[in-house]
Coordinates of C-alpha atoms in Angstrom, one line a residue:
M1060 CA -22.9 32.1 -70.4
A1061 CA -20.6 30.0 -72.5
I1062 CA -22.7 30.6 -75.5
M1063 CA -22.7 34.3 -74.9
I1064 CA -18.9 34.5 -74.5
K1065 CA -18.4 32.4 -77.6
R1066 CA -20.7 34.7 -79.6
Y1067 CA -18.8 37.8 -78.4
A1068 CA -15.5 36.1 -79.2
L1069 CA -16.6 35.5 -82.8
T1070 CA -17.9 39.0 -83.1
L1071 CA -14.6 40.5 -81.8
L1072 CA -12.6 38.4 -84.3
A1073 CA -14.7 39.6 -87.2
M1074 CA -14.3 43.2 -86.0
L1075 CA -10.5 42.8 -85.7
F1076 CA -10.3 41.6 -89.3
V1077 CA -12.1 44.8 -90.4
I1078 CA -9.7 46.9 -88.3
L1079 CA -6.7 45.3 -90.0
T1080 CA -8.2 46.1 -93.4
T1081 CA -8.9 49.8 -92.7
T1082 CA -8.1 51.9 -95.8
S1083 CA -5.7 54.8 -96.1
S1084 CA -8.6 57.1 -96.9
Q1085 CA -9.9 56.6 -93.3
A1086 CA -6.5 57.6 -92.0
Q1087 CA -6.7 60.7 -94.1
E1088 CA -10.1 61.4 -92.5
F1089 CA -8.5 61.2 -89.0
Q1090 CA -5.9 63.8 -90.1
Q1091 CA -8.6 66.1 -91.4
D1092 CA -10.4 65.8 -88.1
A1093 CA -7.3 66.8 -86.1
P1094 CA -8.9 69.9 -84.6
L1095 CA -11.7 67.6 -83.2
T1096 CA -9.1 65.2 -81.8
G1097 CA -7.3 68.1 -80.3
Q1098 CA -10.4 69.3 -78.7
L1099 CA -11.2 65.9 -77.2
H1100 CA -7.7 65.7 -75.8
E1101 CA -8.0 69.1 -74.3
L1102 CA -11.3 68.1 -72.7
L1103 CA -10.3 64.7 -71.5
G1104 CA -6.5 64.2 -71.7
D1105 CA -5.1 66.5 -69.0
S1106 CA -7.8 66.4 -66.4
G1107 CA -7.1 63.1 -64.8
R1108 CA -10.2 60.9 -64.7
P1109 CA -13.1 63.4 -65.2
S1110 CA -16.6 62.6 -64.0
I1111 CA -18.6 65.6 -65.1
L1112 CA -19.0 67.2 -68.5
N1113 CA -20.2 70.8 -68.4
V1114 CA -23.0 71.3 -71.0
G1115 CA -25.2 74.4 -71.0
G1116 CA -24.8 75.1 -67.3
Y1117 CA -25.4 71.6 -66.1
G1118 CA -23.0 68.8 -65.4
L1119 CA -23.6 65.5 -67.0
A1120 CA -22.1 62.5 -65.2
L1121 CA -19.7 60.3 -67.2
V1122 CA -18.9 56.7 -66.5
D1123 CA -15.2 55.8 -65.9
E1124 CA -15.1 53.7 -69.1
T1125 CA -15.6 56.8 -71.3
Y1126 CA -12.2 58.2 -70.3
S1127 CA -10.5 54.8 -70.9
F1128 CA -12.2 54.6 -74.3
Y1129 CA -10.7 57.9 -75.6
R1130 CA -7.3 57.2 -74.1
Q1131 CA -7.1 53.9 -76.0
R1132 CA -7.9 55.5 -79.3
N1133 CA -5.7 58.6 -78.8
F1134 CA -8.7 60.8 -78.5
A1135 CA -10.0 60.2 -82.0
A1136 CA -13.7 61.0 -82.4
A1137 CA -16.0 58.1 -82.5
W1138 CA -19.4 59.4 -83.7
V1139 CA -18.8 62.8 -85.4
T1140 CA -16.5 64.4 -87.9
L1141 CA -16.0 68.1 -88.6
Q1142 CA -18.8 67.6 -91.2
G1143 CA -21.2 66.4 -88.6
L1144 CA -22.8 63.3 -87.1
S1145 CA -21.8 60.0 -88.6
D1146 CA -24.3 57.3 -89.7
Q1147 CA -23.3 55.2 -86.7
G1148 CA -23.8 58.3 -84.5
Q1149 CA -27.3 58.8 -85.9
R1150 CA -28.2 55.1 -85.5
L1151 CA -27.1 55.2 -81.9
R1152 CA -29.1 58.3 -81.3
T1153 CA -32.2 56.5 -82.6
V1154 CA -31.6 53.6 -80.2
L1155 CA -31.2 55.9 -77.3
Q1156 CA -34.4 57.7 -78.1
S1157 CA -36.3 54.4 -78.0
A1158 CA -34.6 53.1 -74.8
D1159 CA -37.9 53.3 -73.0
R1160 CA -39.0 50.3 -75.2
E1161 CA -36.7 48.2 -73.0
G1162 CA -38.0 49.6 -69.8
L1163 CA -35.0 51.9 -69.6
R1164 CA -34.9 55.7 -69.3
P1165 CA -33.7 57.7 -72.4
E1166 CA -32.9 60.7 -70.1
E1167 CA -30.2 58.5 -68.4
Y1168 CA -28.3 58.5 -71.7
H1169 CA -28.1 62.2 -72.2
I1170 CA -30.7 62.0 -75.0
K1171 CA -32.1 65.5 -74.5
T1172 CA -28.7 67.1 -74.7
I1173 CA -27.7 64.9 -77.6
D1174 CA -30.9 65.9 -79.5
I1175 CA -30.1 69.6 -78.9
F1176 CA -26.6 69.2 -80.4
A1177 CA -28.0 67.2 -83.3
E1178 CA -30.5 69.9 -84.0
Q1179 CA -27.8 72.5 -84.0
L1180 CA -25.8 70.4 -86.4
R1181 CA -28.8 70.2 -88.7
I1182 CA -29.4 74.0 -88.6
F1183 CA -25.8 74.9 -89.1
H1184 CA -25.4 72.4 -92.0
G1185 CA -28.5 73.9 -93.7
Q1186 CA -26.9 77.3 -93.4
G1187 CA -23.6 76.0 -94.7
K1188 CA -21.8 76.8 -91.4
P1189 CA -19.6 74.4 -89.4
L1190 CA -20.3 73.7 -85.8
A1191 CA -17.4 74.6 -83.5
P1192 CA -15.1 71.6 -82.6
L1193 CA -15.8 72.2 -78.9
H1194 CA -19.5 71.4 -79.4
L1195 CA -18.7 68.5 -81.7
A1196 CA -16.3 67.1 -79.1
R1197 CA -18.9 67.4 -76.4
L1198 CA -21.5 65.6 -78.6
D1199 CA -19.0 62.8 -79.3
I1200 CA -18.3 62.4 -75.6
L1201 CA -22.0 62.3 -74.8
L1202 CA -22.6 59.6 -77.4
T1203 CA -19.7 57.5 -76.2
D1204 CA -20.8 57.8 -72.6
A1205 CA -24.4 57.0 -73.6
F1206 CA -23.3 53.8 -75.4
L1207 CA -21.3 52.6 -72.5
R1208 CA -23.9 53.4 -70.0
Y1209 CA -26.7 51.8 -72.1
A1210 CA -24.5 48.7 -72.7
G1211 CA -23.7 48.4 -68.9
D1212 CA -27.4 48.7 -68.1
V1213 CA -28.6 46.0 -70.6
V1214 CA -25.7 43.6 -69.7
D1215 CA -26.1 43.8 -65.9
G1216 CA -29.0 46.0 -65.1
R1217 CA -29.4 49.7 -64.2
V1218 CA -28.7 49.0 -60.5
E1219 CA -26.7 46.3 -58.8
A1220 CA -29.0 43.6 -57.4
A1221 CA -26.6 42.7 -54.6
K1222 CA -26.7 46.3 -53.3
V1223 CA -30.4 46.7 -53.6
Y1224 CA -31.1 43.4 -51.9
S1225 CA -28.3 42.8 -49.4
N1226 CA -27.9 39.1 -48.6
E1227 CA -31.1 38.3 -50.5
W1228 CA -30.1 38.3 -54.2
R1229 CA -27.1 36.8 -56.0
P1230 CA -27.2 37.8 -59.7
V1231 CA -25.0 36.4 -62.5
R1232 CA -22.3 38.8 -63.5
R1233 CA -21.2 38.9 -67.2
P1234 CA -17.5 39.8 -67.6
I1235 CA -17.7 41.8 -70.8
D1236 CA -15.1 44.5 -71.7
L1237 CA -17.5 47.2 -72.9
V1238 CA -14.7 49.5 -74.0
E1239 CA -13.2 46.8 -76.2
V1240 CA -16.6 45.9 -77.7
L1241 CA -17.2 49.6 -78.5
Q1242 CA -13.7 50.0 -80.1
L1243 CA -14.0 47.0 -82.3
S1244 CA -17.7 47.5 -83.2
L1245 CA -17.1 51.1 -84.3
E1246 CA -14.3 50.0 -86.6
S1247 CA -16.6 47.4 -88.2
D1248 CA -19.6 49.8 -88.4
Q1249 CA -21.5 47.4 -86.0
A1250 CA -21.8 49.5 -82.9
V1251 CA -25.6 49.5 -82.7
K1252 CA -25.8 45.9 -83.7
A1253 CA -23.3 45.0 -80.8
L1254 CA -25.5 47.0 -78.4
Q1255 CA -28.7 45.2 -79.5
E1256 CA -27.0 41.8 -79.2
M1257 CA -26.4 42.5 -75.5
L1258 CA -30.1 42.6 -74.8
P1259 CA -31.9 39.5 -73.5
D1260 CA -33.3 37.5 -76.4
D1261 CA -35.4 35.1 -74.4
P1262 CA -39.0 35.0 -75.6
G1263 CA -40.2 35.7 -72.0
Y1264 CA -38.3 39.0 -72.0
L1265 CA -39.4 40.0 -75.5
H1266 CA -43.1 39.3 -74.8
L1267 CA -43.0 41.2 -71.5
R1268 CA -41.4 44.1 -73.4
D1269 CA -44.2 44.0 -75.9
Y1270 CA -46.8 44.3 -73.2
L1271 CA -44.9 47.3 -71.8
A1272 CA -45.7 49.1 -75.1
T1273 CA -49.3 48.0 -74.9
Y1274 CA -49.8 49.3 -71.4
R1275 CA -48.1 52.5 -72.2
H1276 CA -50.6 53.1 -75.0
L1277 CA -53.4 52.4 -72.5
A1278 CA -51.9 55.0 -70.2
V1279 CA -51.7 57.6 -73.0
D1280 CA -55.4 56.9 -73.6
G1281 CA -56.2 57.6 -70.0
G1282 CA -56.0 54.1 -68.5
W1283 CA -59.0 52.2 -67.2
P1284 CA -61.8 53.4 -65.0
Q1285 CA -61.6 52.9 -61.2
L1286 CA -64.5 50.8 -59.9
P1287 CA -66.3 52.1 -56.8
D1288 CA -67.0 49.8 -53.9
G1289 CA -70.2 47.8 -53.9
P1290 CA -71.8 44.5 -53.2
L1291 CA -70.7 41.1 -54.6
V1292 CA -71.8 40.7 -58.2
Q1293 CA -72.0 37.4 -60.1
S1294 CA -73.3 36.1 -63.4
G1295 CA -77.0 36.9 -64.0
E1296 CA -77.2 39.9 -61.7
S1297 CA -77.3 43.6 -62.6
D1298 CA -75.1 46.3 -61.2
W1299 CA -74.5 49.9 -62.4
R1300 CA -70.7 49.3 -62.3
V1301 CA -70.9 46.5 -65.0
P1302 CA -70.1 48.9 -68.0
W1303 CA -67.0 50.2 -66.2
L1304 CA -65.9 46.6 -65.5
Q1305 CA -66.5 45.6 -69.1
Q1306 CA -64.4 48.5 -70.3
H1307 CA -61.5 47.5 -68.1
L1308 CA -61.7 43.8 -69.2
I1309 CA -61.8 44.9 -72.9
Q1310 CA -58.7 47.1 -72.4
T1311 CA -56.7 44.3 -70.8
G1312 CA -57.8 41.8 -73.5
D1313 CA -59.8 39.6 -71.2
L1314 CA -63.2 40.5 -72.9
P1315 CA -63.7 40.8 -76.6
A1316 CA -64.7 44.3 -77.6
F1317 CA -68.1 43.2 -79.1
S1318 CA -69.2 41.4 -75.9
R1319 CA -70.7 44.3 -74.0
S1320 CA -74.0 43.5 -72.3
A1321 CA -77.1 45.7 -72.1
D1322 CA -78.9 47.2 -69.0
W1323 CA -75.9 46.7 -66.6
V1324 CA -76.3 42.9 -66.8
F1325 CA -73.4 40.9 -65.5
D1326 CA -73.8 38.3 -68.2
E1327 CA -71.9 35.0 -68.7
A1328 CA -69.4 36.5 -71.1
T1329 CA -68.4 39.1 -68.6
A1330 CA -68.2 36.5 -65.8
E1331 CA -65.9 34.3 -68.1
A1332 CA -63.7 37.4 -68.8
L1333 CA -63.5 38.2 -65.1
T1334 CA -62.4 34.6 -64.5
R1335 CA -59.6 35.0 -67.0
F1336 CA -58.6 38.2 -65.2
Q1337 CA -58.6 36.5 -61.8
R1338 CA -56.4 33.7 -63.1
R1339 CA -53.9 36.2 -64.4
H1340 CA -53.7 37.8 -61.0
D1341 CA -53.8 34.5 -59.0
L1342 CA -57.2 35.3 -57.4
K1343 CA -60.0 32.8 -56.7
A1344 CA -61.2 32.2 -60.3
D1345 CA -65.0 32.2 -59.5
G1346 CA -66.1 35.0 -61.9
V1347 CA -67.5 36.9 -59.0
L1348 CA -66.8 40.6 -58.5
G1349 CA -65.7 40.7 -54.8
P1350 CA -63.3 42.8 -52.7
K1351 CA -60.0 41.2 -53.7
T1352 CA -60.9 41.2 -57.4
L1353 CA -62.0 44.8 -57.1
A1354 CA -58.7 45.7 -55.5
A1355 CA -56.8 44.1 -58.3
L1356 CA -58.9 45.8 -61.0
N1357 CA -58.3 49.2 -59.3
V1358 CA -54.5 48.9 -59.6
S1359 CA -53.7 51.8 -62.0
V1360 CA -52.2 51.2 -65.4
E1361 CA -49.2 53.4 -64.3
E1362 CA -48.6 51.0 -61.4
R1363 CA -48.8 48.0 -63.8
I1364 CA -46.3 49.7 -66.1
R1365 CA -43.9 50.2 -63.1
Q1366 CA -44.4 46.5 -62.3
I1367 CA -43.5 45.5 -65.8
E1368 CA -40.4 47.8 -65.9
I1369 CA -39.2 46.4 -62.6
N1370 CA -39.4 42.8 -63.9
L1371 CA -37.6 43.7 -67.2
E1372 CA -34.8 45.0 -65.0
R1373 CA -34.7 41.6 -63.2
W1374 CA -34.5 39.9 -66.6
R1375 CA -31.3 41.8 -67.3
W1376 CA -29.8 40.4 -64.0
L1377 CA -30.4 36.9 -65.2
S1378 CA -28.1 34.6 -67.1
R1379 CA -28.6 34.7 -70.9
D1380 CA -28.3 30.9 -70.9
L1381 CA -30.7 29.3 -68.4
G1382 CA -29.8 25.8 -69.6
R1383 CA -31.4 23.5 -72.2
R1384 CA -33.2 21.9 -69.3
H1385 CA -33.6 23.6 -66.0
L1386 CA -35.7 24.2 -62.9
A1387 CA -37.3 27.6 -62.3
V1388 CA -38.9 28.6 -59.1
N1389 CA -40.9 31.8 -59.0
I1390 CA -41.1 32.8 -55.3
A1391 CA -43.9 35.4 -55.9
D1392 CA -46.0 32.8 -57.7
F1393 CA -45.3 29.9 -55.3
S1394 CA -44.6 27.7 -58.2
L1395 CA -41.9 25.5 -59.8
E1396 CA -41.4 24.6 -63.4
V1397 CA -39.1 22.0 -65.1
V1398 CA -38.3 23.4 -68.5
E1399 CA -36.9 21.5 -71.5
E1400 CA -36.1 23.3 -74.7
G1401 CA -38.3 26.2 -73.7
E1402 CA -41.3 24.0 -72.8
A1403 CA -42.6 23.2 -69.3
V1404 CA -42.6 19.4 -68.8
L1405 CA -43.5 19.4 -65.1
A1406 CA -45.0 22.1 -62.9
M1407 CA -46.2 22.2 -59.3
P1408 CA -47.0 24.5 -56.4
V1409 CA -44.3 25.2 -53.8
V1410 CA -44.1 26.7 -50.3
V1411 CA -41.5 29.5 -49.8
G1412 CA -40.0 31.4 -46.9
T1413 CA -42.0 33.7 -44.6
D1414 CA -41.5 37.4 -44.8
Y1415 CA -39.2 37.1 -41.8
R1416 CA -37.1 34.3 -43.4
R1417 CA -37.3 35.1 -47.0
T1418 CA -36.2 32.8 -49.8
P1419 CA -33.3 34.4 -51.6
V1420 CA -32.8 34.8 -55.4
F1421 CA -29.9 33.0 -57.0
S1422 CA -28.9 30.3 -59.6
A1423 CA -27.1 27.1 -58.8
R1424 CA -26.8 23.5 -60.1
L1425 CA -28.8 20.6 -58.7
R1426 CA -26.2 17.9 -58.1
Y1427 CA -27.7 15.2 -55.8
L1428 CA -30.8 13.9 -54.0
D1429 CA -30.9 12.7 -50.4
F1430 CA -33.6 10.1 -49.8
A1431 CA -34.9 9.6 -46.3
P1432 CA -32.9 12.6 -45.1
Y1433 CA -32.0 13.8 -41.6
W1434 CA -32.9 17.4 -40.8
N1435 CA -30.0 19.2 -39.3
V1436 CA -31.6 22.1 -37.4
P1437 CA -30.0 25.4 -38.4
Q1438 CA -28.7 27.5 -35.5
T1439 CA -31.2 30.3 -36.1
I1440 CA -34.2 27.8 -35.8
L1441 CA -32.5 26.2 -32.9
R1442 CA -32.2 29.5 -31.1
E1443 CA -35.7 30.9 -31.9
D1444 CA -37.9 27.8 -32.1
K1445 CA -36.5 24.5 -30.8
L1446 CA -34.4 25.3 -27.8
P1447 CA -37.2 27.1 -25.9
L1448 CA -39.4 24.0 -26.5
I1449 CA -36.7 21.6 -25.4
K1450 CA -36.1 23.5 -22.2
A1451 CA -39.8 23.6 -21.4
D1452 CA -40.2 19.9 -21.9
L1453 CA -37.3 17.5 -22.3
N1454 CA -39.7 14.9 -23.7
F1455 CA -40.0 17.1 -26.8
L1456 CA -36.9 15.5 -28.2
E1457 CA -38.1 12.0 -28.2
S1458 CA -41.8 12.7 -29.1
H1459 CA -40.7 14.7 -32.2
H1460 CA -37.9 12.3 -33.2
Y1461 CA -34.9 14.5 -32.5
E1462 CA -31.5 13.5 -31.4
I1463 CA -28.3 15.3 -30.4
V1464 CA -25.1 14.1 -32.1
T1465 CA -21.5 15.1 -32.7
Q1466 CA -19.3 14.1 -35.6
R1467 CA -15.5 13.5 -35.4
K1468 CA -13.7 12.1 -38.5
R1469 CA -17.0 11.0 -40.0
I1470 CA -17.8 9.0 -36.8
I1471 CA -21.2 9.9 -35.3
E1472 CA -21.6 9.9 -31.5
W1473 CA -24.9 10.3 -29.7
I1474 CA -25.3 12.6 -26.7
D1475 CA -27.7 11.7 -24.0
P1476 CA -30.0 14.7 -23.3
E1477 CA -30.1 13.7 -19.6
T1478 CA -26.4 14.6 -19.3
I1479 CA -26.8 18.2 -20.5
D1480 CA -27.3 21.1 -18.1
W1481 CA -30.1 22.7 -20.1
E1482 CA -30.5 25.7 -17.9
G1483 CA -27.3 27.3 -19.2
V1484 CA -27.3 26.1 -22.8
T1485 CA -27.7 28.6 -25.6
A1486 CA -27.7 28.0 -29.4
E1487 CA -24.0 29.1 -29.4
T1488 CA -23.0 26.7 -26.6
F1489 CA -25.2 23.8 -27.7
P1490 CA -23.1 20.7 -27.1
G1491 CA -23.7 19.0 -30.5
M1492 CA -26.0 19.1 -33.5
L1493 CA -29.7 18.8 -33.2
R1494 CA -31.2 16.7 -36.0
Q1495 CA -34.5 15.0 -36.8
K1496 CA -34.5 11.4 -37.8
P1497 CA -35.8 10.2 -41.2
G1498 CA -39.5 9.3 -41.4
P1499 CA -42.9 10.7 -42.3
W1500 CA -42.6 13.2 -39.4
N1501 CA -39.3 14.7 -40.8
A1502 CA -39.5 18.4 -41.6
L1503 CA -37.8 17.7 -45.0
G1504 CA -40.2 14.9 -45.8
R1505 CA -38.9 11.9 -47.6
V1506 CA -36.4 13.5 -50.0
K1507 CA -34.4 16.7 -50.5
F1508 CA -32.9 18.1 -53.8
M1509 CA -29.5 19.6 -53.3
F1510 CA -27.9 22.5 -55.2
P1511 CA -25.1 23.7 -53.0
N1512 CA -25.2 27.5 -52.4
K1513 CA -24.1 30.1 -49.9
F1514 CA -27.7 30.5 -48.6
H1515 CA -28.1 26.8 -47.6
V1516 CA -31.4 26.7 -49.5
Y1517 CA -32.7 23.6 -51.2
L1518 CA -35.9 21.9 -52.4
H1519 CA -37.5 19.3 -50.3
D1520 CA -40.6 17.3 -49.5
T1521 CA -42.8 18.2 -46.5
P1522 CA -45.2 16.5 -44.1
E1523 CA -47.4 19.6 -44.0
R1524 CA -49.3 18.8 -47.2
H1525 CA -52.3 21.0 -46.2
L1526 CA -50.2 24.2 -47.0
F1527 CA -50.4 23.5 -50.7
D1528 CA -54.2 24.2 -50.6
R1529 CA -53.6 27.8 -49.7
K1530 CA -53.2 30.7 -52.1
R1531 CA -50.4 32.4 -50.3
R1532 CA -47.8 29.8 -49.4
S1533 CA -45.0 31.6 -47.5
Y1534 CA -44.5 29.4 -44.4
S1535 CA -41.0 27.9 -44.7
S1536 CA -37.7 29.1 -43.1
G1537 CA -36.3 29.9 -46.5
C1538 CA -36.1 26.5 -48.2
I1539 CA -38.6 25.5 -50.9
R1540 CA -41.1 22.8 -50.2
V1541 CA -42.4 21.0 -53.3
Q1542 CA -45.9 19.5 -53.7
R1543 CA -44.9 16.5 -55.8
P1544 CA -41.4 15.3 -54.7
F1545 CA -41.8 11.8 -56.1
D1546 CA -42.6 13.2 -59.6
L1547 CA -39.6 15.5 -59.4
A1548 CA -37.3 12.7 -58.3
L1549 CA -38.6 10.5 -61.1
Y1550 CA -37.9 13.1 -63.7
L1551 CA -34.4 13.8 -62.4
L1552 CA -33.5 10.1 -62.3
Q1553 CA -35.3 9.0 -65.4
N1554 CA -32.1 8.4 -67.4
Q1555 CA -30.0 6.9 -64.6
V1556 CA -29.6 3.2 -64.5
G1557 CA -31.6 1.3 -61.9
W1558 CA -33.8 4.2 -60.8
D1559 CA -37.3 3.3 -61.7
A1560 CA -40.5 4.4 -59.9
Q1561 CA -40.4 1.4 -57.5
R1562 CA -36.9 2.0 -56.4
I1563 CA -37.6 5.7 -55.8
E1564 CA -40.6 4.7 -53.6
E1565 CA -38.5 2.3 -51.6
A1566 CA -35.7 4.9 -51.1
M1567 CA -38.2 7.5 -49.9
A1568 CA -39.7 5.0 -47.4
A1569 CA -36.4 3.9 -46.0
D1570 CA -35.1 4.5 -42.5
E1571 CA -31.6 5.4 -43.6
T1572 CA -30.4 8.2 -45.8
L1573 CA -29.3 7.4 -49.3
R1574 CA -27.5 10.0 -51.4
V1575 CA -27.8 9.8 -55.2
L1576 CA -25.5 11.9 -57.4
L1577 CA -27.0 13.1 -60.7
D1578 CA -25.2 12.0 -63.8
E1579 CA -25.9 15.4 -65.3
P1580 CA -26.4 18.3 -62.9
V1581 CA -29.4 20.5 -63.7
P1582 CA -29.4 24.3 -63.4
V1583 CA -31.8 25.7 -60.8
H1584 CA -33.0 29.3 -61.0
I1585 CA -34.7 30.8 -57.9
L1586 CA -36.6 33.8 -59.3
Y1587 CA -38.8 36.6 -58.0
R1588 CA -41.2 37.6 -60.7
T1589 CA -44.3 39.7 -60.1
A1590 CA -45.0 40.3 -63.8
W1591 CA -44.3 37.9 -66.7
V1592 CA -45.9 36.4 -69.8
D1593 CA -46.9 32.8 -69.6
R1594 CA -46.4 30.1 -72.3
E1595 CA -49.9 30.9 -73.7
G1596 CA -49.0 34.6 -74.1
R1597 CA -51.0 35.9 -71.2
L1598 CA -49.7 38.7 -69.0
Q1599 CA -49.5 37.5 -65.4
F1600 CA -49.3 39.7 -62.3
R1601 CA -48.6 38.6 -58.7
N1602 CA -48.5 40.4 -55.3
D1603 CA -45.1 41.7 -54.1
I1604 CA -45.0 39.4 -51.1
Y1605 CA -41.6 40.5 -49.9
Q1606 CA -41.9 44.2 -50.9
R1607 CA -39.0 43.7 -53.3
D1608 CA -40.8 45.6 -56.1
A1609 CA -41.1 48.7 -53.8
V1610 CA -37.4 48.5 -52.9
L1611 CA -36.2 48.2 -56.5
Y1612 CA -38.5 51.0 -57.7
T1613 CA -36.9 53.3 -55.1
A1614 CA -33.4 52.3 -56.1
L1615 CA -34.2 52.9 -59.8
R1616 CA -35.6 56.4 -59.1
R1617 CA -32.4 57.3 -57.1
H1618 CA -30.3 55.9 -59.9
N1619 CA -32.1 58.2 -62.4
R1620 CA -31.3 61.3 -60.4
K1621 CA -27.6 60.6 -60.3
T1622 CA -27.1 61.1 -64.1
V1623 CA -27.5 64.9 -64.0
V1624 CA -26.0 67.3 -61.4
L1625 CA -25.6 71.0 -61.2
V1626 CA -22.2 72.2 -62.4
A1627 CA -22.0 74.6 -59.4
C1628 CA -22.0 71.7 -57.0
S1629 CA -19.4 69.6 -58.8
E1630 CA -15.6 69.4 -59.0
G1631 CA -13.5 68.2 -61.9
I1632 CA -15.8 69.7 -64.5
L1633 CA -14.9 69.7 -68.1
E1634 CA -15.4 73.3 -69.2

C-alpha cells in the first residue's frame, strides 16, 4: 500500500507541474469551447446532484464523482471540443472497448452509447458539419463517468466484498481520490496511463487475465465436447469416447495436438495428459477416466470463464503490495505458501473451517508464536459442543485435560467443577473460562501462530494428523491447521537469536506456554481462490467449497443491471 501511495504522489506532483505550465493557447481553446462549457453547466450545474443522464430514451446512471469533477473544473469539457473527440477521449474509448480483457463489462461503462456518439461525430465531420453542443456535452459526461466508474472498479472491485460476504470477507480499501487523479492526469495528457496504473500488476493477475482471453477464444470456437457417462477407462484400454477426451485435453493444453491415438485407444500419452488435467483440478492423479474426472471435464468453457472472471474480481480486492515475504493461505485449495520475492520457499496442506464455520478472508500481520498453548474454548463451541458433553459426564473435563479458570488482574484462579450447579449453567452464564491444558492432546497442538484480527482466526498445529491425508480438508471451527508447524516455526524464527531447531522442539514439548514475539512481523493473506495460475504457468481450478463463487456471480449480475434504467422510471433526469 505504501508503495502504491508513493507512486500516486509522484504522479500527482508531475501532473501538477504540467498544469502550472499550461500555455495561453490552451486558455484560448477553453474560450472557443464556451458553448460546450455552457451546455455542460446547463446539464449539470443547476440540477443538484443528478444521477441519471437521458440519452436516446434511456437513462444512464452516473456516479456521484462525475458531478464533483465538473464542479471543480467549472464545467469545462474534458474529452471533447467543438471540433470533436480529443486524442485522450479516443484513447479512453479504446480502453473501455477492451474492458472485457480485465474481466470487466464494457457495457457498464456506457460504451455502446459512446460508440454511437463517436460514429455520429465521424459522419458529421466527414460532411463538414458540427455536432450540436448538447450531444458533445452528453458524450463528455459519459466519458468522464466511464473513466471514474472504470477506475473505481479496478481499484476496489466492481462490487463491495464486505456487502457480498457479510462477516466473511474483509478487503483492503485503497483511499484514492479518483476525481483528483482524473483532473491532474487530463492536464498532463496521462489519463489513460493513470487508469492502467491502477490495475493489479502482480504476475498472478496478469497470467490469469491471459488465460481469460484463451478460454474466450475456445468459447468462440464452440468450446469442448461433453463426454457421455461410461465405464472407467485407463491406459491400454479402448473406449469410443477417447477421441472426444483427447480433443478436450488438446484444447486445454494438457495434450499436445500431435498426440492423438488411433482406434479409440486410451494410450499412455492420453493417460499422462489426463493426469495433468487431474492435478490442475485437485483430483486423484491416477490417469483414469472415472466419475469425478468426467464431471470436471464436463464443466463448460463458459462456466470456466465465469470462474476466471470471479477470481479476477477478487484480485482487485486484494492489496497491491502483499509484502516482500508473506504467508498466503488459499482456503479453496486447502494450502499454505510462504512467499519470498515472488517465490514459494515453503508450502504445506492445511485444514480450514467447515461450511457451517467458514474460514473468513482477510489480511493481517503475524506478530508472535505461542508454544505449548492453552486452548481457550470459544463461547460458540462451548455452547454447541463442549457444554452438552460436560453435563452428560463430569469426568469429561479431566479425561480431556480441561480446566475452568477465572482471571483477575492477571491472576489465574481455578474453579472446582464439583462446586458448579451444572443443571442451570448455559454458555452465557458459565462461571469462568473453559480451557484445555498444553500437551499432545491439545486442540491447537504444540504451537499457534498469531496475527490479531477481528475474526479471532489464527494458524495452529493439530493432534488430528490423519485429516491431512484427505482431499477435502474442511473440518475446523474457522481457524487454520497446518501440517508442518515445526517447519513454519523454524522459518519464522530463523533470524532470531537463540532460536534453533533444538530450542523450537523443546518449546513445543514443554508443559507451560511460551510466547515469542517476531522481530519482524510477517503479512498473512487468507484468500479464497478457485481459479489461479501456479508458478509453473498452469491454470488451476478448485471446487467452490463455500459457494462463494455462486454468491459473487449473482452480485456481479445485479451490479451490471444497475447501470442502465428506463428514463420513464427515473427522477432527476438530465434532459
